[in-house]
Short mmCIF file of N, CA, C and O in Angstrom, two decimals:
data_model
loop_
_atom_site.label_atom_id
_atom_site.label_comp_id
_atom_site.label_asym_id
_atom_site.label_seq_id
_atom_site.Cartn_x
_atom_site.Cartn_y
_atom_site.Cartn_z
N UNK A 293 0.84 -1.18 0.00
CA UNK A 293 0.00 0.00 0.00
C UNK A 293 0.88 1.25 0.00
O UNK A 293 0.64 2.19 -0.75
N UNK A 294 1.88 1.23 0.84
CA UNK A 294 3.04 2.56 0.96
C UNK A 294 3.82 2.87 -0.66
O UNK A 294 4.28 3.83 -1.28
N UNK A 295 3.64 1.52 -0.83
CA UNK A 295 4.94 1.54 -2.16
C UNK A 295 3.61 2.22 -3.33
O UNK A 295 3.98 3.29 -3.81
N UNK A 296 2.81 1.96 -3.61
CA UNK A 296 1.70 2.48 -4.82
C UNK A 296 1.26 3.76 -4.19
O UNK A 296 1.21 4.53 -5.15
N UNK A 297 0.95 4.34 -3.24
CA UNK A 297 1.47 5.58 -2.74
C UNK A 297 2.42 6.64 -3.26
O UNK A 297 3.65 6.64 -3.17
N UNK A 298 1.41 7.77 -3.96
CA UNK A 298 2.86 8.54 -4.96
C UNK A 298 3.90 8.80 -3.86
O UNK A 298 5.07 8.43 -4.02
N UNK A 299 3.52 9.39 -2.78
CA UNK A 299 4.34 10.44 -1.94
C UNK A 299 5.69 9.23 -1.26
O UNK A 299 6.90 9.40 -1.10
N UNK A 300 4.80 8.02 -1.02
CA UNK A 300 5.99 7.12 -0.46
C UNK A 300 6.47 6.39 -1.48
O UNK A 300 7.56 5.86 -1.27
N UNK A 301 5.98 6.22 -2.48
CA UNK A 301 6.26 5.53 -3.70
C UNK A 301 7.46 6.23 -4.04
O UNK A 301 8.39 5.49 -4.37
N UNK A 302 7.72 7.60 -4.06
CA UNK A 302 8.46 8.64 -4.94
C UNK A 302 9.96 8.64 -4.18
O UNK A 302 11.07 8.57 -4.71
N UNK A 303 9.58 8.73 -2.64
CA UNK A 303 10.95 8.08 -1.57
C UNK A 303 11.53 6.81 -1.41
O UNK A 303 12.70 6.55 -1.11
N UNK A 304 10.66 6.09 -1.61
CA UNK A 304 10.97 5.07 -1.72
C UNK A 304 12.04 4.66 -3.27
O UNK A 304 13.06 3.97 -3.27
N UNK A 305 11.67 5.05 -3.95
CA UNK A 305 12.50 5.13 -5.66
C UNK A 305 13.48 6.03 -5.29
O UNK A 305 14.65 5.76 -5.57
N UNK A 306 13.29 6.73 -4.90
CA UNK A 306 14.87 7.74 -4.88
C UNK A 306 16.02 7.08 -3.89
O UNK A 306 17.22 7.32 -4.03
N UNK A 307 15.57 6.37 -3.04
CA UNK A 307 16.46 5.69 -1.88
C UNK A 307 17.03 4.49 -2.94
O UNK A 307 18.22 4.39 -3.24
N UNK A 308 15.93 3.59 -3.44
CA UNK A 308 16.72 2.51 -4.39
C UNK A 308 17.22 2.92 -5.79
O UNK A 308 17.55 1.98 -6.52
N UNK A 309 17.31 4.06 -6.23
CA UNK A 309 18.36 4.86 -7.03
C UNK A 309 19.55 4.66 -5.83
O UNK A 309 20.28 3.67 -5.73
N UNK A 310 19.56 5.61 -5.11
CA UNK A 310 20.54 6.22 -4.28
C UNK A 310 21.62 4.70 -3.89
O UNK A 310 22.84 4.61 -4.05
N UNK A 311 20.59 3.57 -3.31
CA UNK A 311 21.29 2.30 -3.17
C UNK A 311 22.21 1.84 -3.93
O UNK A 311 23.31 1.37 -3.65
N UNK A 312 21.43 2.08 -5.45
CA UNK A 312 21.68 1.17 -6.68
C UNK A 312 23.42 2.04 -7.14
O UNK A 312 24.21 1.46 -7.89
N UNK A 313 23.63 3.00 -6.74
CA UNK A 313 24.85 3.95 -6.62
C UNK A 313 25.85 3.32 -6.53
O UNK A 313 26.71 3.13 -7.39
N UNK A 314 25.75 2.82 -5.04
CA UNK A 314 27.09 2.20 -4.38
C UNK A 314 27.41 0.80 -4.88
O UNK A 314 26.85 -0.29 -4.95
N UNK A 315 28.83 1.45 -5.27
CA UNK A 315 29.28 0.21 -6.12
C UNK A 315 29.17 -1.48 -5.70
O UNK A 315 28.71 -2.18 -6.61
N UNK A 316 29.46 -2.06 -4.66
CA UNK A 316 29.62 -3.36 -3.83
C UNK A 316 27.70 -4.15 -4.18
O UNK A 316 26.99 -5.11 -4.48
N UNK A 317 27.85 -2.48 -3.74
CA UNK A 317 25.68 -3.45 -3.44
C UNK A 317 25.44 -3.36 -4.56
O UNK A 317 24.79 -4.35 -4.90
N UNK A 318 25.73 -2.28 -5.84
CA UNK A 318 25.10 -2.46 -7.57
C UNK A 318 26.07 -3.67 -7.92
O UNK A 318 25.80 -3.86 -9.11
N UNK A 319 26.80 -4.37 -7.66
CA UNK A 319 27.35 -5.41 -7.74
C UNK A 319 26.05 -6.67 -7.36
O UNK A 319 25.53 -7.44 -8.17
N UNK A 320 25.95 -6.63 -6.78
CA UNK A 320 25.49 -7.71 -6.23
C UNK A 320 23.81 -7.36 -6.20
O UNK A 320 23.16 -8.00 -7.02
N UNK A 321 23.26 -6.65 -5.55
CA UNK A 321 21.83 -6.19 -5.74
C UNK A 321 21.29 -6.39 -7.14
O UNK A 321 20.45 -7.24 -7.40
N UNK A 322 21.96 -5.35 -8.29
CA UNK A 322 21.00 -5.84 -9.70
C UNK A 322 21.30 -7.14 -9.87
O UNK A 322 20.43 -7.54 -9.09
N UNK A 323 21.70 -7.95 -10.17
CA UNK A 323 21.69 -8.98 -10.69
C UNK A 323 20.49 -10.16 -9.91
O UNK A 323 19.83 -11.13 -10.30
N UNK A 324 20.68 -9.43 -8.67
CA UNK A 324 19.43 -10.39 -7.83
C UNK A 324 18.06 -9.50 -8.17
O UNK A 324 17.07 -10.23 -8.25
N UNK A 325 17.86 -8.53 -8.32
CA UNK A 325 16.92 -7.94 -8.92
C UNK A 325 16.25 -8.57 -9.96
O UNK A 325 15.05 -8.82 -10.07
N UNK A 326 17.33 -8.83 -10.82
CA UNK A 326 17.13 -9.21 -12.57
C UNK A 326 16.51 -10.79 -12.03
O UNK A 326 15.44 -11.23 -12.43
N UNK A 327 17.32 -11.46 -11.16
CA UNK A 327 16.72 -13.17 -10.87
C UNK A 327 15.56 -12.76 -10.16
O UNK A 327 15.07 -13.88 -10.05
N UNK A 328 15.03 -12.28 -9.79
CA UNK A 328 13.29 -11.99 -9.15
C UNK A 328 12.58 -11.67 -9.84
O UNK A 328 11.47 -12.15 -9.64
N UNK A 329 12.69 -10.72 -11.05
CA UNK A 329 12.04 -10.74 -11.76
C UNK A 329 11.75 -11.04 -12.90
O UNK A 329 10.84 -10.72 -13.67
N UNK A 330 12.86 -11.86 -12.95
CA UNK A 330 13.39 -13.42 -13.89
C UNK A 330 11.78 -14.36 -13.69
O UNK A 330 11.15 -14.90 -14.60
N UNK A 331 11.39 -14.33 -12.13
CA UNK A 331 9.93 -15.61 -12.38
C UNK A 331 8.99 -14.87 -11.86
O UNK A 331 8.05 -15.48 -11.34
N UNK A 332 8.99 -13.25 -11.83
CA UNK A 332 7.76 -12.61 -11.82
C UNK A 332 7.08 -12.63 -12.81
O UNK A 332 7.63 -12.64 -13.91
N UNK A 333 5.58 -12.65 -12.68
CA UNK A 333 4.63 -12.28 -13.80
C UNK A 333 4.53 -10.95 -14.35
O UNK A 333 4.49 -9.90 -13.71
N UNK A 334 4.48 -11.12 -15.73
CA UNK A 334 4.35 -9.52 -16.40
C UNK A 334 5.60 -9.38 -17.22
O UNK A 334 5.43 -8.93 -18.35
N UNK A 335 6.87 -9.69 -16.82
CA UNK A 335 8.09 -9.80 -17.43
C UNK A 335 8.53 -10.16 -18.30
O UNK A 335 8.70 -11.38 -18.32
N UNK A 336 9.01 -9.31 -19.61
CA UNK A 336 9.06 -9.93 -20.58
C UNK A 336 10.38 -10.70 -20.34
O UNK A 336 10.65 -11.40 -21.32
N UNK A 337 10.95 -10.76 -19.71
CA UNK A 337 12.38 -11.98 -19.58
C UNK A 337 11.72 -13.12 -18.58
O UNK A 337 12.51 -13.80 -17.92
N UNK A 338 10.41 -13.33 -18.46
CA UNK A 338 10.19 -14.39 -17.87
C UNK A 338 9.87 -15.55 -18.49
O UNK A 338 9.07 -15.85 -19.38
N UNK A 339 10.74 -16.23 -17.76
CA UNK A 339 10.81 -18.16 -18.48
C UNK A 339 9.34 -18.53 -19.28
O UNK A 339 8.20 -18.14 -19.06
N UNK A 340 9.73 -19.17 -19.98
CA UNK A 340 8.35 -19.26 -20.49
C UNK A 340 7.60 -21.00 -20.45
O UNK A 340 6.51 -21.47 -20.15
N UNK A 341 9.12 -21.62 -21.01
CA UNK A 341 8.81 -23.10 -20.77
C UNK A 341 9.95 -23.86 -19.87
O UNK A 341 11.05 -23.43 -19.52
N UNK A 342 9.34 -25.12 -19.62
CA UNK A 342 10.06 -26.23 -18.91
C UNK A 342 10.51 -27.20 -19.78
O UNK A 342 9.71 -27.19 -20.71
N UNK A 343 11.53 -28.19 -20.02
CA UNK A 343 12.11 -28.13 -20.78
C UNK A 343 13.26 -29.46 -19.99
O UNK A 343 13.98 -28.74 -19.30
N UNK A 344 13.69 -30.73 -19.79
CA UNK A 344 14.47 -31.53 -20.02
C UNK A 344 15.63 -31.35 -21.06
O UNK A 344 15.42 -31.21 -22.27
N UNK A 345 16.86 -31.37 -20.50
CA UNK A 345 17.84 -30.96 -21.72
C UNK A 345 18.65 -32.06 -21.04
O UNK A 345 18.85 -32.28 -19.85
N UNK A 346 19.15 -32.85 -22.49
CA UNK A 346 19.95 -33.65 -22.38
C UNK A 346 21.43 -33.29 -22.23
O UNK A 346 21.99 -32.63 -23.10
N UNK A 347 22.23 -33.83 -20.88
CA UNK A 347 23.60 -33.49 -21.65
C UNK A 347 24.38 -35.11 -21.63
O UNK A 347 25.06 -35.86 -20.93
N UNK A 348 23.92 -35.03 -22.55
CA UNK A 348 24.97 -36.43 -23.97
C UNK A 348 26.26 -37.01 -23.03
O UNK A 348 26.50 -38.07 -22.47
N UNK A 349 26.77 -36.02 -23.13
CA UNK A 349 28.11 -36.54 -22.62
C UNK A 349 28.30 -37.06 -20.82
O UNK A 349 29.31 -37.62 -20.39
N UNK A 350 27.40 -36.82 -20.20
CA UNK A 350 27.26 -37.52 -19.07
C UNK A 350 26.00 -38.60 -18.57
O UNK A 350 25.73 -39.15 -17.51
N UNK A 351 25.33 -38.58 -20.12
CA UNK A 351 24.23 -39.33 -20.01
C UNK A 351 23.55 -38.98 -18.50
O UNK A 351 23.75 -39.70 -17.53
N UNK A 352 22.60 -37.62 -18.46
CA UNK A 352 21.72 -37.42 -17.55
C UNK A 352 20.92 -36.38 -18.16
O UNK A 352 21.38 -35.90 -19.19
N UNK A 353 19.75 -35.93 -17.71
CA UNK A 353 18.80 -35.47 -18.11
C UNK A 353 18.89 -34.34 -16.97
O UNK A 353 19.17 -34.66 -15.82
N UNK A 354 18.65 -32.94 -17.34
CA UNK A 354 18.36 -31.91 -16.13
C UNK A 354 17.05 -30.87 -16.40
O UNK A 354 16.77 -30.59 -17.56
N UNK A 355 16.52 -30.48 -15.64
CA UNK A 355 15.36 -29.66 -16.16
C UNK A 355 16.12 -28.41 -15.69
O UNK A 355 17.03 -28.15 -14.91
N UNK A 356 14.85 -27.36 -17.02
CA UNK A 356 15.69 -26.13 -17.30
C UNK A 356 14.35 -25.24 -17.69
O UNK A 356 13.19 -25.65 -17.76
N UNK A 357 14.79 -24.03 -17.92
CA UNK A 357 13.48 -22.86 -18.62
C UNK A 357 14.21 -22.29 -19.11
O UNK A 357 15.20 -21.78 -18.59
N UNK A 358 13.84 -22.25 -20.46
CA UNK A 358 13.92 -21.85 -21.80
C UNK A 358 13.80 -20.49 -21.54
O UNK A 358 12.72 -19.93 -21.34
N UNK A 359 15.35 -19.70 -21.52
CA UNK A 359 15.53 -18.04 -21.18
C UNK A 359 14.82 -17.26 -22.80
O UNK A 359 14.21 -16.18 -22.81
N UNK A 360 15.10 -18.13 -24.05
CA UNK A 360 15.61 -17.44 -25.21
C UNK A 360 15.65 -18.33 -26.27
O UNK A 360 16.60 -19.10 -26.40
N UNK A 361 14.64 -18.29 -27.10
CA UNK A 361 14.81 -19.07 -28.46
C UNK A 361 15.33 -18.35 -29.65
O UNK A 361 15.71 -18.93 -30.67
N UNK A 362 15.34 -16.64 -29.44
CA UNK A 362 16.04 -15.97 -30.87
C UNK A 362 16.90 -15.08 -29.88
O UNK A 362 16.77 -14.59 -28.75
N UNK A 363 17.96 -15.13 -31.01
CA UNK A 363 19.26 -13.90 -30.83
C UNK A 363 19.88 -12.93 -32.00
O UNK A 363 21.01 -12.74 -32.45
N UNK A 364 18.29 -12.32 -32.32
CA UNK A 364 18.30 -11.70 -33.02
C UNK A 364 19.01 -10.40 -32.64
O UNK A 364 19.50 -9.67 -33.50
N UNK A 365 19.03 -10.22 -31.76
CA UNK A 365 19.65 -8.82 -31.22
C UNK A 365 21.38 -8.69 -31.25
O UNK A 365 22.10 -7.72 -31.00
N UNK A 366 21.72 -10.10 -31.66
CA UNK A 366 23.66 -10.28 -31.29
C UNK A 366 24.29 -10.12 -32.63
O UNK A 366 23.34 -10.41 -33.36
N UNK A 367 25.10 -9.90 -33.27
CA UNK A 367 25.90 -10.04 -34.36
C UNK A 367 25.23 -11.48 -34.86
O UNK A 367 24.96 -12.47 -34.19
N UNK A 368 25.04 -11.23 -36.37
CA UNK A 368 25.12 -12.36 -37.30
C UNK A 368 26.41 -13.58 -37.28
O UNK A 368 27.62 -13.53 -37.50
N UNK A 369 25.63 -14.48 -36.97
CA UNK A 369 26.39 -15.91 -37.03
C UNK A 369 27.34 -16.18 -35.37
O UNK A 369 28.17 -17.06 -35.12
N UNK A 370 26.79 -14.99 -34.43
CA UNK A 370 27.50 -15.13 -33.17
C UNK A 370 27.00 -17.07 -33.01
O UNK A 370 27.75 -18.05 -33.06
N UNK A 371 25.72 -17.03 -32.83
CA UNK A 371 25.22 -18.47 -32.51
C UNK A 371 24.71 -19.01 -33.44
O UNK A 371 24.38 -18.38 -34.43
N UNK A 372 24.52 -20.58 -33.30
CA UNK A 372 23.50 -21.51 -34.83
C UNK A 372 22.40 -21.17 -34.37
O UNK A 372 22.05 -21.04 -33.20
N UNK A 373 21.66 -20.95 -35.63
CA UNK A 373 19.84 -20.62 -35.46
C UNK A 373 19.82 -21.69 -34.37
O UNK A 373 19.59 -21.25 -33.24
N UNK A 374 20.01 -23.01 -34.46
CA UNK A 374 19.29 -24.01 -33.70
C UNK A 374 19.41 -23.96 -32.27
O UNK A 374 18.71 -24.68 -31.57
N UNK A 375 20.57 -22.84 -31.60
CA UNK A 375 20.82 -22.83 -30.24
C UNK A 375 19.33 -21.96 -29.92
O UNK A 375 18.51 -21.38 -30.64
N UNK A 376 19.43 -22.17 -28.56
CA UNK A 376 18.51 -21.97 -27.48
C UNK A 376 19.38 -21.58 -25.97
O UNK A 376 20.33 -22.23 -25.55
N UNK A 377 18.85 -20.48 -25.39
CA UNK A 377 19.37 -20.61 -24.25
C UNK A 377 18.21 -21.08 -23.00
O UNK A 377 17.02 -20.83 -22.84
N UNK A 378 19.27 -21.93 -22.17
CA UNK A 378 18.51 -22.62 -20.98
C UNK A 378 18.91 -22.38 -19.75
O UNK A 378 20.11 -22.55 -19.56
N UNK A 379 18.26 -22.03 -18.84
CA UNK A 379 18.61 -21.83 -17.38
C UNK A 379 18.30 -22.74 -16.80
O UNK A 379 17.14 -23.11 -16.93
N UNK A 380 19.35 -23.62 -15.74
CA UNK A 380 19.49 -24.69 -15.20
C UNK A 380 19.62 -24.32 -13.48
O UNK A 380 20.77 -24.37 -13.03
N UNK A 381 18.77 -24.05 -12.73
CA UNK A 381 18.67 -23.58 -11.73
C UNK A 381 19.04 -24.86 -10.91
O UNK A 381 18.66 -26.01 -11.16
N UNK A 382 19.94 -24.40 -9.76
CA UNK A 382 20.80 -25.73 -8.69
C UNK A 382 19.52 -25.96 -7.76
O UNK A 382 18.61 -25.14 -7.88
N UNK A 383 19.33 -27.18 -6.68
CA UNK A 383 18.69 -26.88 -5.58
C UNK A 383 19.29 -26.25 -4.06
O UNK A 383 20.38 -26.05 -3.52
N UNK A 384 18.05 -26.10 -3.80
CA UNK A 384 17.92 -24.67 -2.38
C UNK A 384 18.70 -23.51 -3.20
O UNK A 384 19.79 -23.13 -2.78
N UNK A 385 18.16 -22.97 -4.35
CA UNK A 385 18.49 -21.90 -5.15
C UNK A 385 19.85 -21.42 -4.95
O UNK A 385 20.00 -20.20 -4.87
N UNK A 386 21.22 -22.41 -4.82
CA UNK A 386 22.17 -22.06 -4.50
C UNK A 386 23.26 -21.27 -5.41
O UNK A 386 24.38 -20.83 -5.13
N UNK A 387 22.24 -21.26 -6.99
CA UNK A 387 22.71 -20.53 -8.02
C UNK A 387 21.84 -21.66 -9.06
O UNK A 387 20.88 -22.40 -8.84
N UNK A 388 22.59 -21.42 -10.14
CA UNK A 388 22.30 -21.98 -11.78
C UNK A 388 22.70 -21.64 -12.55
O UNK A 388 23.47 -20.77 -12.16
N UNK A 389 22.76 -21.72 -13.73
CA UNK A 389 23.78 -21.64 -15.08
C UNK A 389 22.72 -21.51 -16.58
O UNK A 389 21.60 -21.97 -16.79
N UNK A 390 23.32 -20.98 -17.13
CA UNK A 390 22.84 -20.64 -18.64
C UNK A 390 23.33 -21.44 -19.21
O UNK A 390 24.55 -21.48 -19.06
N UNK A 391 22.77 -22.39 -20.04
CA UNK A 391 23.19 -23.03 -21.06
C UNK A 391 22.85 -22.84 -22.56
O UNK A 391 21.65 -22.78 -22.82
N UNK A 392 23.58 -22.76 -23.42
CA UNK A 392 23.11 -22.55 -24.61
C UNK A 392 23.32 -24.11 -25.57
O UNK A 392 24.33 -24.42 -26.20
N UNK A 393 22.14 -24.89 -25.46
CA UNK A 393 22.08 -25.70 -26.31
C UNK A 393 21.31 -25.86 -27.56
O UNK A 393 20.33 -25.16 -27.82
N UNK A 394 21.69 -26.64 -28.20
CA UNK A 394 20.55 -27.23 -29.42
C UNK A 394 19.39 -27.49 -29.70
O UNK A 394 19.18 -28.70 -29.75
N UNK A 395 18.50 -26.85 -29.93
CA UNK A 395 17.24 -26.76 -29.75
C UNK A 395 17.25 -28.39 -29.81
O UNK A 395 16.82 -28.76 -28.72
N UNK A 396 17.44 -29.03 -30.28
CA UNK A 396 17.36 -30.70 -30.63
C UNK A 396 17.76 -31.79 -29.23
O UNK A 396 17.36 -32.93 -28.97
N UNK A 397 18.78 -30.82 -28.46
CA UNK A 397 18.54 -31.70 -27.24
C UNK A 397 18.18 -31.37 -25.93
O UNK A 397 18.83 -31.71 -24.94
N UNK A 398 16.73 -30.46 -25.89
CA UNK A 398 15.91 -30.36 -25.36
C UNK A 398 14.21 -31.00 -25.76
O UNK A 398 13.67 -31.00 -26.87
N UNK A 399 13.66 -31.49 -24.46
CA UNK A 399 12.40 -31.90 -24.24
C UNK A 399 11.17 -30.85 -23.68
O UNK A 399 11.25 -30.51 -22.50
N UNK A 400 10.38 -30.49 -24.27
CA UNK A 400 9.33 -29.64 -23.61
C UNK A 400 8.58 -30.44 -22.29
O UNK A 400 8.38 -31.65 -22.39
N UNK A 401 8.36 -30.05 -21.64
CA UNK A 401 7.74 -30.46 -20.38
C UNK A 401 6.55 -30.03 -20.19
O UNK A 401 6.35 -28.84 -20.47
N UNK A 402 5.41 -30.87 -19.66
CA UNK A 402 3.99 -29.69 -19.58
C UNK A 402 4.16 -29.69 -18.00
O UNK A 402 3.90 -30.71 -17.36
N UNK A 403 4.68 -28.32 -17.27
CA UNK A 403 4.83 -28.91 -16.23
C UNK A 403 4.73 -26.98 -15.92
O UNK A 403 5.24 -26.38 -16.87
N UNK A 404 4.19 -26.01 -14.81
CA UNK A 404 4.16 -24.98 -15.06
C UNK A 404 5.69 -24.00 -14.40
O UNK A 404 6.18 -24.17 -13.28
N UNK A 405 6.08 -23.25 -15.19
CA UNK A 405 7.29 -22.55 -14.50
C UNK A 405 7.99 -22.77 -12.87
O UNK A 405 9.02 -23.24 -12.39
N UNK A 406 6.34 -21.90 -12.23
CA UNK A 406 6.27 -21.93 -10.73
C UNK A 406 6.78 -23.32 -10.11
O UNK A 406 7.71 -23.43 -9.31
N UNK A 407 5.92 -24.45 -10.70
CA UNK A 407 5.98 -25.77 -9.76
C UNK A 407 7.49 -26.39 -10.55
O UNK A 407 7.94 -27.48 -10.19
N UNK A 408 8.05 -25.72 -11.46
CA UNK A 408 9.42 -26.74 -11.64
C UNK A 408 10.52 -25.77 -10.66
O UNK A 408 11.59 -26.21 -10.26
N UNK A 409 10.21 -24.90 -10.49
CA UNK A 409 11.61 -23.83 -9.81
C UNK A 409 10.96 -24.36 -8.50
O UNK A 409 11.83 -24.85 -7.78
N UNK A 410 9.99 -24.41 -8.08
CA UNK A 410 9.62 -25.18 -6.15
C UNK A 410 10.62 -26.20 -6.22
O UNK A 410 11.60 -26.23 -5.47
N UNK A 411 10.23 -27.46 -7.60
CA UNK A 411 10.94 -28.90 -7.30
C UNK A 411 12.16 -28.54 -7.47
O UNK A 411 12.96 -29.11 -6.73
N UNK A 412 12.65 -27.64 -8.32
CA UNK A 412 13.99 -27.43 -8.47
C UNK A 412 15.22 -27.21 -7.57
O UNK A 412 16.33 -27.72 -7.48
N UNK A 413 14.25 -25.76 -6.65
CA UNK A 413 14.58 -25.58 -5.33
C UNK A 413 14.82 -26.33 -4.19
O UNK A 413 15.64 -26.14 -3.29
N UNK A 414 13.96 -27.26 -4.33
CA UNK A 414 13.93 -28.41 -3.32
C UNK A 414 14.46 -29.55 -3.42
O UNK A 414 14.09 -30.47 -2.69
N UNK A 415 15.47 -29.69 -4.40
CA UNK A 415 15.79 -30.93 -4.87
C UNK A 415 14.94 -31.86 -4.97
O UNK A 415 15.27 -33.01 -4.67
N UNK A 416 13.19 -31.47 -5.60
CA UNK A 416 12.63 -32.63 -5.55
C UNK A 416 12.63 -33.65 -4.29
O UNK A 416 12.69 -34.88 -4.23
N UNK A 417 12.53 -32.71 -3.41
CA UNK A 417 11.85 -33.81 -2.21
C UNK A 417 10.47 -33.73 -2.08
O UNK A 417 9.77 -34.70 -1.78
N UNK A 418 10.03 -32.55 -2.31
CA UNK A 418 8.55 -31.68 -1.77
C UNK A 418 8.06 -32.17 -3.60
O UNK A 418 7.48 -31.37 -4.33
N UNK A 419 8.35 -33.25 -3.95
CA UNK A 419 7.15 -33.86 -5.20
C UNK A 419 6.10 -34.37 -4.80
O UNK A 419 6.09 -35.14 -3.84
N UNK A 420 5.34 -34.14 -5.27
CA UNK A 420 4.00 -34.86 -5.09
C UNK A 420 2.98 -35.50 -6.15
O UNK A 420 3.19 -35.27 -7.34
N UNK A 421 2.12 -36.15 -5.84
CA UNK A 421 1.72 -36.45 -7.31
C UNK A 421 0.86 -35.63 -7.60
O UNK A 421 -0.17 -36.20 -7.95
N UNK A 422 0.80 -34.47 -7.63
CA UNK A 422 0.10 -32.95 -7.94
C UNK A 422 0.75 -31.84 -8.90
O UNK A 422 0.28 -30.89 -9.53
N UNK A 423 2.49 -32.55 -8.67
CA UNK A 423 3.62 -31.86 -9.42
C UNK A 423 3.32 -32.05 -10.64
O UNK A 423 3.09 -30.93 -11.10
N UNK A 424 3.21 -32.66 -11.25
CA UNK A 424 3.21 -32.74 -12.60
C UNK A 424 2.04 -32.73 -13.89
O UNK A 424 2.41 -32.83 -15.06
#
């Protein structure tokens, strides 16, 4: 209620400018910014699908959300049309990794954003047969 509030709304924004300043915390603050609203709704950088991606070479399967199917925005021929980028989130959100694979060795999942980053988070203990 304070924050949609012009008058506290307006202090409130000038303090997280003022934050976003100092070098150590704009270090570390945006980027956790950017991962929150990485699986907020409304966002156009929000995951869209779930997604099994094979990696071949260790014969295991990991689930992922599909950050990015075009890179239209990068220099010509930076990537193959067929790449895809994938975010491979660790459990108890201890980080995760971007992967850019082959559209070909990924699996779509019908499984919704929210409930794969819970199991993800949780190392899949908190599954249920509701998960899927």
């Amino acid at each position: 209620v304070l924050v949609s509030n012009f008058i506290t709304g307006s202090i409130i924004k000038f303090f997280m400018n003022q934050f976003e300043k100092v070098p150590l915390i704009k270090a570390i603050y945006n980027p956790l910014k950017d991962l929150m609203s990485l699986f907020g709704s409304g966002s156009s950088n929000t995951a869209k699908k779930v997604v099994l991606v094979d990696l071949d070479k260790v014969g295991i399967r990991t689930i992922g959300l599909v950050m990015r199917e075009e890179f239209d925005d990068l220099p010509v021929g930076t990537f193959a049309d067929d790449m895809i980028a994938v975010y491979i989130p660790m459990s108890y959100m201890l980080g995760g990794f971007t992967t850019l694979v082959p559209r070909s060795s990924v699996v779509e999942v019908d499984i919704p954003v929210e409930k794969a980053i819970k199991l993800a988070i949780t190392g899949w203990i908190k599954a249920d047969k509701n998960a899927l």
